[in-house]
Short mmCIF file of C-alpha atoms in Angstrom, two decimals:
data_model
loop_
_atom_site.label_atom_id
_atom_site.label_comp_id
_atom_site.label_asym_id
_atom_site.label_seq_id
_atom_site.Cartn_x
_atom_site.Cartn_y
_atom_site.Cartn_z
CA MET M 23 0.00 0.00 0.00
CA THR M 24 1.43 3.38 -1.03
CA ARG M 25 2.32 5.63 1.89
CA HIS M 26 1.65 9.35 1.57
CA VAL M 27 3.77 12.11 3.08
CA GLY M 28 3.75 15.87 2.52
CA LEU M 29 6.80 18.09 2.29
CA ILE M 30 6.91 21.89 2.37
CA GLY M 31 10.08 23.63 1.18
CA LEU M 32 12.15 22.33 -1.73
CA GLY M 33 15.38 24.17 -1.05
CA ALA M 34 18.80 22.53 -0.89
CA MET M 35 17.83 20.26 2.02
CA GLY M 36 14.13 19.86 1.32
CA ALA M 37 14.60 18.75 -2.28
CA GLY M 38 17.02 16.05 -1.16
CA ILE M 39 14.66 14.86 1.57
CA ALA M 40 11.77 14.72 -0.90
CA ARG M 41 13.81 12.57 -3.28
CA THR M 42 14.92 10.31 -0.42
CA LEU M 43 11.34 9.78 0.74
CA ARG M 44 10.28 9.01 -2.82
CA SER M 45 13.10 6.50 -3.25
CA ASN M 46 11.98 4.81 -0.02
CA GLY M 47 8.52 4.12 -1.36
CA PHE M 48 6.56 7.16 -0.22
CA HIS M 49 4.24 9.11 -2.46
CA VAL M 50 5.44 12.65 -1.78
CA HIS M 51 3.07 15.61 -1.98
CA ALA M 52 5.29 18.69 -2.36
CA CYS M 53 4.86 22.44 -2.11
CA ASP M 54 7.25 25.37 -2.38
CA VAL M 55 6.86 29.14 -2.69
CA ARG M 56 8.33 28.57 -6.16
CA PHE M 57 5.61 26.40 -7.70
CA GLU M 58 7.96 25.51 -10.55
CA ALA M 59 10.23 23.76 -8.03
CA ALA M 60 7.35 21.55 -6.91
CA GLN M 61 6.42 20.86 -10.53
CA ALA M 62 10.01 19.89 -11.36
CA PHE M 63 10.06 17.45 -8.44
CA ALA M 64 6.69 15.98 -9.36
CA ALA M 65 7.79 15.44 -12.97
CA ASP M 66 9.75 12.42 -11.75
CA GLY M 67 6.99 11.17 -9.44
CA GLY M 68 4.87 12.54 -6.62
CA THR M 69 2.39 15.41 -6.69
CA ALA M 70 2.90 19.18 -6.76
CA TRP M 71 0.53 21.46 -4.86
CA LYS M 72 0.34 25.23 -4.66
CA THR M 73 -0.41 25.64 -0.94
CA PRO M 74 0.52 23.94 2.33
CA ALA M 75 -3.20 23.39 2.99
CA GLU M 76 -3.49 21.25 -0.14
CA VAL M 77 -0.49 19.19 0.92
CA ALA M 78 -1.87 18.74 4.44
CA ALA M 79 -5.19 17.55 3.05
CA ALA M 80 -3.44 14.91 0.97
CA ALA M 81 -1.04 13.39 3.55
CA PRO M 82 -1.26 12.44 7.25
CA VAL M 83 2.37 13.37 7.93
CA LEU M 84 3.69 16.80 6.94
CA VAL M 85 7.41 17.64 6.91
CA SER M 86 8.36 21.34 6.98
CA VAL M 87 11.85 22.23 5.71
CA VAL M 88 11.83 26.03 5.66
CA VAL M 89 14.38 28.53 6.93
CA ASN M 90 13.09 29.78 10.26
CA ALA M 91 10.25 30.12 12.75
CA ALA M 92 8.56 32.93 10.82
CA GLN M 93 8.36 30.82 7.67
CA THR M 94 7.10 27.85 9.70
CA GLU M 95 4.35 30.05 11.15
CA SER M 96 3.41 31.03 7.61
CA VAL M 97 3.36 27.38 6.48
CA LEU M 98 0.96 26.54 9.28
CA PHE M 99 -1.13 29.64 9.88
CA GLY M 100 -0.65 31.96 6.89
CA GLU M 101 -2.88 32.23 3.83
CA GLY M 102 -3.40 28.71 2.52
CA GLY M 103 -1.73 27.41 5.68
CA ALA M 104 -1.58 23.74 6.61
CA ALA M 105 -2.99 23.92 10.15
CA ALA M 106 -6.61 24.42 9.08
CA ALA M 107 -6.42 21.39 6.76
CA MET M 108 -4.65 18.98 9.12
CA GLN M 109 -6.93 16.31 10.54
CA PRO M 110 -6.79 15.25 14.21
CA GLY M 111 -4.16 12.55 14.54
CA SER M 112 -1.99 13.90 11.74
CA THR M 113 1.64 14.81 12.39
CA PHE M 114 3.74 17.92 11.75
CA ILE M 115 7.53 17.43 11.59
CA MET M 116 9.39 20.74 12.01
CA CYS M 117 12.95 20.64 10.61
CA SER M 118 14.03 24.29 10.98
CA THR M 119 16.54 25.75 13.44
CA VAL M 120 14.44 27.76 15.89
CA ASP M 121 14.27 29.10 19.43
CA PRO M 122 13.57 26.04 21.65
CA ASN M 123 10.92 27.97 23.59
CA TRP M 124 9.11 28.77 20.35
CA SER M 125 9.11 25.05 19.50
CA VAL M 126 7.63 24.19 22.90
CA ALA M 127 4.85 26.74 22.36
CA LEU M 128 4.12 25.40 18.87
CA GLU M 129 3.75 21.88 20.23
CA GLU M 130 1.13 23.07 22.70
CA LYS M 131 -0.74 24.97 20.00
CA LEU M 132 -0.87 21.98 17.65
CA LEU M 133 -1.77 19.54 20.44
CA ALA M 134 -4.80 21.69 21.23
CA ALA M 135 -5.95 21.00 17.65
CA GLY M 136 -5.27 17.27 17.97
CA VAL M 137 -2.15 17.38 15.78
CA HIS M 138 1.05 15.55 16.75
CA TYR M 139 4.27 17.56 16.65
CA ILE M 140 7.91 16.52 16.28
CA ASP M 141 10.67 19.01 17.04
CA ALA M 142 13.17 17.74 14.45
CA PRO M 143 16.01 20.04 13.32
CA ILE M 144 18.33 18.53 10.74
CA SER M 145 22.05 18.59 9.95
CA GLY M 146 24.36 17.25 7.27
CA GLY M 147 23.91 19.44 4.23
CA ALA M 148 22.28 18.90 0.86
CA ALA M 149 24.37 15.89 -0.12
CA LYS M 150 23.47 13.89 2.98
CA ALA M 151 19.82 14.94 2.72
CA ALA M 152 19.74 13.59 -0.83
CA SER M 153 21.42 10.32 0.16
CA GLY M 154 19.25 9.74 3.22
CA GLN M 155 22.27 10.05 5.53
CA MET M 156 21.52 13.32 7.33
CA THR M 157 21.14 13.62 11.10
CA MET M 158 17.89 14.51 12.85
CA MET M 159 17.83 15.87 16.41
CA THR M 160 14.31 15.11 17.56
CA SER M 161 12.10 15.36 20.60
CA ALA M 162 8.40 14.53 20.72
CA ARG M 163 5.68 12.76 22.63
CA PRO M 164 5.58 8.96 22.19
CA GLU M 165 2.36 9.09 20.17
CA ALA M 166 3.97 11.50 17.70
CA TYR M 167 6.90 9.17 17.18
CA ALA M 168 4.51 6.24 16.73
CA ALA M 169 2.60 8.11 14.02
CA ALA M 170 5.67 9.16 12.02
CA ASP M 171 8.34 6.58 12.81
CA ALA M 172 8.48 5.21 9.27
CA VAL M 173 8.85 8.70 7.78
CA LEU M 174 11.68 9.61 10.16
CA ALA M 175 13.51 6.35 9.43
CA ALA M 176 13.23 6.96 5.68
CA MET M 177 14.45 10.57 5.89
CA ALA M 178 17.72 10.23 7.79
CA GLY M 179 20.69 8.03 8.57
CA LYS M 180 20.55 8.94 12.26
CA VAL M 181 17.42 9.96 14.15
CA TYR M 182 18.27 10.93 17.72
CA ARG M 183 15.38 10.88 20.20
CA LEU M 184 16.32 13.42 22.84
CA GLY M 185 13.18 13.82 24.90
CA ASP M 186 9.46 13.17 25.17
CA ARG M 187 8.49 16.81 24.69
CA ALA M 188 9.41 19.48 22.14
CA GLY M 189 12.42 21.68 22.85
CA ALA M 190 15.27 19.26 23.43
CA GLY M 191 15.80 18.71 19.71
CA SER M 192 16.07 22.44 19.07
CA LYS M 193 18.42 22.92 22.03
CA VAL M 194 20.84 20.30 20.69
CA LYS M 195 20.62 21.81 17.19
CA ILE M 196 21.57 25.30 18.33
CA ILE M 197 24.52 23.83 20.25
CA ASN M 198 25.57 22.14 17.01
CA GLN M 199 25.20 25.49 15.25
CA LEU M 200 27.38 27.16 17.88
CA LEU M 201 30.16 24.74 16.98
CA ALA M 202 29.52 24.95 13.24
CA GLY M 203 29.58 28.76 13.22
CA VAL M 204 32.68 29.04 15.39
CA HIS M 205 34.49 26.41 13.29
CA ILE M 206 33.67 28.21 10.03
CA ALA M 207 34.80 31.54 11.47
CA ALA M 208 38.03 30.00 12.80
CA ALA M 209 38.67 28.21 9.49
CA ALA M 210 38.21 31.49 7.60
CA GLU M 211 40.57 33.28 9.97
CA ALA M 212 43.23 30.60 9.51
CA MET M 213 42.94 30.62 5.72
CA ALA M 214 43.00 34.44 5.70
CA LEU M 215 46.23 34.46 7.73
CA GLY M 216 47.76 31.98 5.30
CA LEU M 217 46.81 34.18 2.35
CA ARG M 218 48.18 37.26 4.09
CA GLU M 219 51.49 35.46 4.69
CA GLY M 220 51.73 34.39 1.07
CA VAL M 221 51.05 30.69 1.52
CA GLU M 222 49.64 29.06 -1.60
CA PRO M 223 45.97 28.38 -0.70
CA ALA M 224 45.66 24.91 -2.22
CA ALA M 225 48.86 23.81 -0.46
CA LEU M 226 47.63 25.20 2.86
CA TYR M 227 44.33 23.38 2.39
CA GLU M 228 46.10 20.12 1.60
CA VAL M 229 48.35 20.31 4.67
CA ILE M 230 45.69 21.37 7.17
CA THR M 231 43.21 18.72 6.03
CA HIS M 232 45.86 16.10 6.83
CA SER M 233 46.95 17.62 10.14
CA ALA M 234 45.68 17.94 13.70
CA GLY M 235 44.24 21.42 13.09
CA ASN M 236 41.68 20.12 10.62
CA SER M 237 37.93 20.17 11.22
CA TRP M 238 35.01 19.03 9.09
CA MET M 239 34.09 22.67 8.54
CA PHE M 240 37.62 23.63 7.46
CA GLU M 241 37.72 20.72 5.03
CA ASN M 242 34.27 21.43 3.63
CA ARG M 243 34.08 25.22 3.60
CA MET M 244 37.65 26.20 2.80
CA ALA M 245 37.38 24.06 -0.33
CA HIS M 246 34.88 26.70 -1.48
CA VAL M 247 37.41 29.45 -0.81
CA VAL M 248 40.19 27.65 -2.67
CA ALA M 249 37.81 27.18 -5.61
CA GLY M 250 36.66 30.80 -5.43
CA ASP M 251 33.07 29.52 -5.45
CA TYR M 252 30.63 31.18 -3.02
CA THR M 253 27.48 29.61 -4.41
CA PRO M 254 25.31 29.41 -1.28
CA LEU M 255 24.87 25.92 0.10
CA SER M 256 24.41 27.47 3.54
CA ALA M 257 24.46 31.26 3.50
CA VAL M 258 26.19 33.82 5.72
CA ASP M 259 22.77 35.04 6.86
CA ILE M 260 21.89 31.57 8.13
CA PHE M 261 24.64 31.92 10.72
CA VAL M 262 23.61 35.47 11.53
CA LYS M 263 20.27 33.91 12.48
CA ASP M 264 21.48 30.70 14.10
CA LEU M 265 24.26 32.21 16.20
CA GLY M 266 21.76 34.87 17.22
CA LEU M 267 19.51 32.08 18.53
CA VAL M 268 22.47 30.57 20.36
CA LEU M 269 23.25 33.87 22.07
CA ASP M 270 19.61 34.57 22.90
CA THR M 271 19.29 31.18 24.57
CA ALA M 272 22.45 31.67 26.62
CA ARG M 273 21.53 35.25 27.53
CA ALA M 274 18.30 34.08 29.13
CA SER M 275 20.30 32.13 31.71
CA LYS M 276 23.19 34.64 31.83
CA PHE M 277 25.62 32.11 30.39
CA PRO M 278 28.75 33.51 28.70
CA LEU M 279 29.61 32.44 25.14
CA PRO M 280 32.64 34.52 24.12
CA LEU M 281 33.59 32.48 21.03
CA ALA M 282 30.02 32.30 19.72
CA ALA M 283 29.63 36.05 20.24
CA THR M 284 32.80 36.78 18.26
CA ALA M 285 31.78 34.46 15.44
CA HIS M 286 28.34 36.09 15.34
CA GLN M 287 29.93 39.50 14.93
CA MET M 288 32.06 38.17 12.07
CA PHE M 289 29.01 36.87 10.21
CA MET M 290 27.15 40.12 10.95
CA GLN M 291 30.06 42.07 9.47
CA ALA M 292 30.06 39.89 6.36
CA SER M 293 26.32 40.33 5.94
CA THR M 294 26.50 44.08 6.37
CA ALA M 295 29.26 44.18 3.75
CA GLY M 296 26.86 42.64 1.24
CA PHE M 297 27.79 38.96 1.45
CA GLY M 298 24.72 37.75 3.37
CA ARG M 299 23.35 35.60 0.56
CA GLU M 300 26.69 34.09 -0.38
CA ASP M 301 27.98 30.78 0.97
CA ASP M 302 28.87 31.03 4.67
CA SER M 303 32.55 30.58 3.77
CA ALA M 304 32.30 34.16 2.44
CA VAL M 305 32.86 35.28 6.04
CA ILE M 306 36.54 35.22 4.96
CA LYS M 307 35.82 38.34 2.89
CA ILE M 308 35.80 40.52 6.01
CA PHE M 309 39.57 40.18 6.40
CA PRO M 310 41.56 43.11 4.96
CA GLY M 311 44.70 42.96 2.87
CA ILE M 312 44.25 39.52 1.34
CA THR M 313 43.75 38.38 -2.24
CA LEU M 314 41.24 35.56 -2.48
CA PRO M 315 41.49 32.83 -5.12
CA GLU M 316 39.34 33.55 -8.16
CA ARG M 317 36.80 31.17 -9.54
CA GLN M 318 38.08 29.28 -12.54
CA ALA M 319 35.98 29.44 -15.70
#
C-alpha cells in the first residue's frame, strides 16, 4: 500500500529529503513558494501542490523544511496554511533551526488541535539529505513518534530521540550550530592568515586537512574558498540567524559564550558588507589585505 507524506520547502535540504522519501517508497506531496520547483520534483513522481493546505489535506504526515520560525508560522497559519487542513491525529515534523521555547509553544498549539508535533532540526547538508544520511535531532511525545516513525527512518541516517516533549531537539541543534559557526569563522581566519602570509591556498588546504588542526568545517568550507566559489549551500545570513539564537538562549540564563559572540559578529560584518546571501565561507571576505582565489571558468 502506497504511503503518503507531505513536504513543504524544496530548497537545498528539502529537495534532497523529498527525493529520499520518494526513493523509499513514499508518495510525496510537495509544495514550495516557487511552484515551478514543486512541478520539477513531481515530474519524476509525486504530486505538486500550490499551498501547504493542499499538501496537508493529501497526507497524514507533513514535513516542513523552511528557513526559520517565521516561515514555519506562515506554512501553518498563513494564507493557505496547513494547520486548518490537518486532521486530528496527523503529524507535523518541524525541521528548521528555531528558538527552543518557540518550539515548545508550537507543540502546545498543535496539540490543542489534535495534531502531533515533532521538534526535528536537521544537519548534514544537501548531499546527505539527498542520500538519506543526514542527522535529525528530535524530541516529541511517544504518540507523535509512533505516528511518524516510518517517515523519520526513511528521511535520515541517524534519528536521535532526545526527549518526550518538544524543545530538546532544538536545544541540541543550536549547540551544534554554535560549533559549526565558530568552526567556520576559525577556518576562515586561519585561511586568511595563510593568504596574508603568502602561503599558496591549495597547499595550505592540503596540509591542514591532513593535520591535527583540521575540522570538518575547514575541510568542507575552505574548499569553497580555494575554488573561489561562493554559491550558497548554507548562506552567511543563516549563521547570523542561528548564532543569534544561540546567544539569545544563553543570555536568558546569563551564560557567557565569548567564542560564539565573536563568530556572530564576524558573520554580521560579512552580511552588512553585502555577502549575506553568499555561501557562509564568504565570512573570509571581512579580512583586509588579502587576495582571495578567483573562480576558474
